[in-house]
Amino acid sequence: MRLKLTTLLVGAAMASLAAHATVTDQMIRDDAKTTSDVLSWGIGTQGQRYSPLKTINSSNVARLVPMWSYSFGGEKQRGQQSQPLIHDGVMYVTASYSRIYALDVKTGKRLWKYEHRLPEGIMPCCDVINRGAALYDNLVIFGTLDAQLVALDRKTGDVVWKEKIDDYSAGYSYTAAPLIADGLLLTGVSGGEFGVVGRVEARNPKTGEKVWVRPVVEGHMGYRYDKDGKAIENGVSGTPGKTWPGDLWKTGGAATWLGGTYDPRTGLAYFGTGNPAPWNSHLRKGDNLYSCSTVAIDVKTGQIKWHYQNTPNDGWDFDGVNEFVTFDDGNRILGAKADRNGFFYVNDARTGELVNAFPFVKKVTWATGIDLKTGRPNYVPENRPGDPTASADGKKGSVVFAAPSFLGGKNQMPMAYSPDTKLFYVPSNEWGMEIWNEPITYKKGAAYLGAGFTIKTINDDYIGALRAIDPKTGKIVWEVKNEAPLWGGVLATGGNLVFWGTPEGYLKAADAKTGKVLWQYQTGSGVVAPPVTWEDKGEQYIAVVSGWGGAVPLWGGDVAKKVNYLEQGGMVWVFKLMK
């Protein structure tokens, strides 16, 4: 009897350990509430990047010190934009050139490494970055620069499955962290500057098999897949030809390159869509749906339930891909988005109804505001780049100065929301550009812009500013200015703290209510990634990836020259309180 009882207890203990190790749908739904791990990009699928942890707080954060750091090594430094995931004593962190590491969270010891073999001829738009992975069951899943998805055994790093997203020679790539929503693996595509067609795909995360595909360029057919993998038509996106002239919709862009968020209460996944292709808006008169939009997709059916277009007929590469973060407002679920075009939008998360819109940067030249009744921008026509066919030689349209620049009032760097302060913390940039249009025709695998540009500074003393923004009033409650552009994400905590990094290499912490900077640490290279936090046995930890790069040094013009002294790198840092 005693032996039988012992066997039962051991069996129960092993089952408990197995259940703890396996990442379930319920665990992912609870990610924002649980504090012992970080299971999704956004610290919860809603993307709020808020942790209720308060062991590290505004009264003791000055005692934060490094616990360990780990170098990604080799010559493959470049931009490091990854958000680490934490589970079962292991950190999973991706790095440039499609690499992923499993590290012991206590010591930083490498448990395994997977380095994807990349072919010649990949065409990443904006550096060889990767923004993170997804955890599901016993798998860690991430995307690669040659547009593949790779699922690895979390314990060993062995490949379990590998699936091709699309043809990298046509300009497709993948840089986002995949999203797990209601048992499905959701991914987008990168490559908007090469005339790709943006879409969202749902797969079985255990096998990689497709469940449905939803294009986000009007006129393209969606599909669902039966148990044998046969494609079944699932309705065309939008009304063919309604907002696109001629055949331009066939290479329409609208890449879903940042990935999405998901709110289980609405059953909708929210993906931002990128710029229409080409940049020359005079070639594609019309709104060009669903580019530069937030698109809400029913995860069960793969159907678009609503969309809101932030920049109809985009002529500035303002994109619309920035994250849509859902939050509670009394009896409603709202979603917020700080768009590259310089305006902050609040929509009803169930219906898409525009609730509020206001500028969050101080200089916007392309529109005077957003009409809250129609939801459309009030354009300044003379500040749209000119039509090259109207010029004397037909080669270059009139040059305009536009603000923000196409690098955006906010770009890939994710903002955070605190339900304590009810404020959004937005990494913002003040810059402009000279931009003009040129003739262009589509060629597979070639850049498809039809525009030229030069990024310009606006202020002498700063470009970046972390801003605390009230979504109800539109007011900037406080800001912390930064000489270089801000290109890394934000973390808010229950300890009345906000963490963010700077290109100069600092990870910083400020009082969430006042913006007073309380702590900073020099990581050795620019921080262009979002921090995370978790706890283990009563101790709270902070982690961030450091490594300067991304779009700014590649595309930044005068701004890139101003910050060309910044050094590249590739490390992950973990901090805790000094006892």
CSV table of C-alpha atoms in Angstrom, one decimal, residues 45-46 179 181 186 200 256 258-273 293-299 305-306 321-327 333-337 347-352:
chain,number,residue,atom,x,y,z
A,45,THR,CA,-1.2,39.0,-26.2
A,46,GLN,CA,-3.0,42.4,-25.7
A,179,LEU,CA,1.5,35.4,-32.1
A,181,ALA,CA,-4.1,33.2,-30.4
A,186,LEU,CA,-0.5,33.8,-36.5
A,200,VAL,CA,-2.0,37.2,-42.2
A,256,THR,CA,2.1,43.0,-41.9
A,258,LEU,CA,5.4,43.9,-37.1
A,259,GLY,CA,3.1,41.1,-36.2
A,260,GLY,CA,-0.2,41.4,-34.2
A,261,THR,CA,-2.0,41.5,-30.9
A,262,TYR,CA,-5.0,39.5,-29.7
A,263,ASP,CA,-7.7,40.0,-27.2
A,264,PRO,CA,-9.6,36.8,-26.3
A,265,ARG,CA,-12.6,38.9,-25.1
A,266,THR,CA,-13.2,40.1,-28.7
A,267,GLY,CA,-11.9,37.0,-30.4
A,268,LEU,CA,-10.1,39.3,-32.8
A,269,ALA,CA,-6.4,39.6,-33.8
A,270,TYR,CA,-5.3,43.1,-34.7
A,271,PHE,CA,-2.6,43.5,-37.3
A,272,GLY,CA,-1.2,46.8,-38.6
A,273,THR,CA,-0.6,47.0,-42.3
A,293,SER,CA,-4.6,50.3,-41.5
A,294,THR,CA,-5.5,48.4,-38.4
A,295,VAL,CA,-7.2,45.2,-39.6
A,296,ALA,CA,-9.3,43.2,-37.1
A,297,ILE,CA,-9.5,39.5,-38.0
A,298,ASP,CA,-11.7,36.8,-36.5
A,299,VAL,CA,-9.2,34.1,-35.6
A,305,LYS,CA,-14.4,42.0,-39.1
A,306,TRP,CA,-13.4,45.6,-39.3
A,321,VAL,CA,1.9,48.7,-39.0
A,322,ASN,CA,2.4,49.9,-35.4
A,323,GLU,CA,0.9,47.7,-32.7
A,324,PHE,CA,-2.8,48.0,-31.6
A,325,VAL,CA,-2.9,47.7,-27.8
A,326,THR,CA,-6.2,46.9,-26.2
A,327,PHE,CA,-7.2,48.3,-22.8
A,333,ILE,CA,-12.7,47.5,-24.7
A,334,LEU,CA,-10.6,50.1,-26.6
A,335,GLY,CA,-7.5,49.8,-28.6
A,336,ALA,CA,-4.8,52.4,-29.1
A,337,LYS,CA,-2.2,53.0,-31.8
A,347,ASN,CA,-10.7,52.8,-31.5
A,348,ASP,CA,-13.4,50.6,-30.2
A,349,ALA,CA,-11.8,47.2,-30.2
A,350,ARG,CA,-15.0,45.4,-31.1
A,351,THR,CA,-16.3,47.6,-33.9
A,352,GLY,CA,-13.4,49.8,-35.0
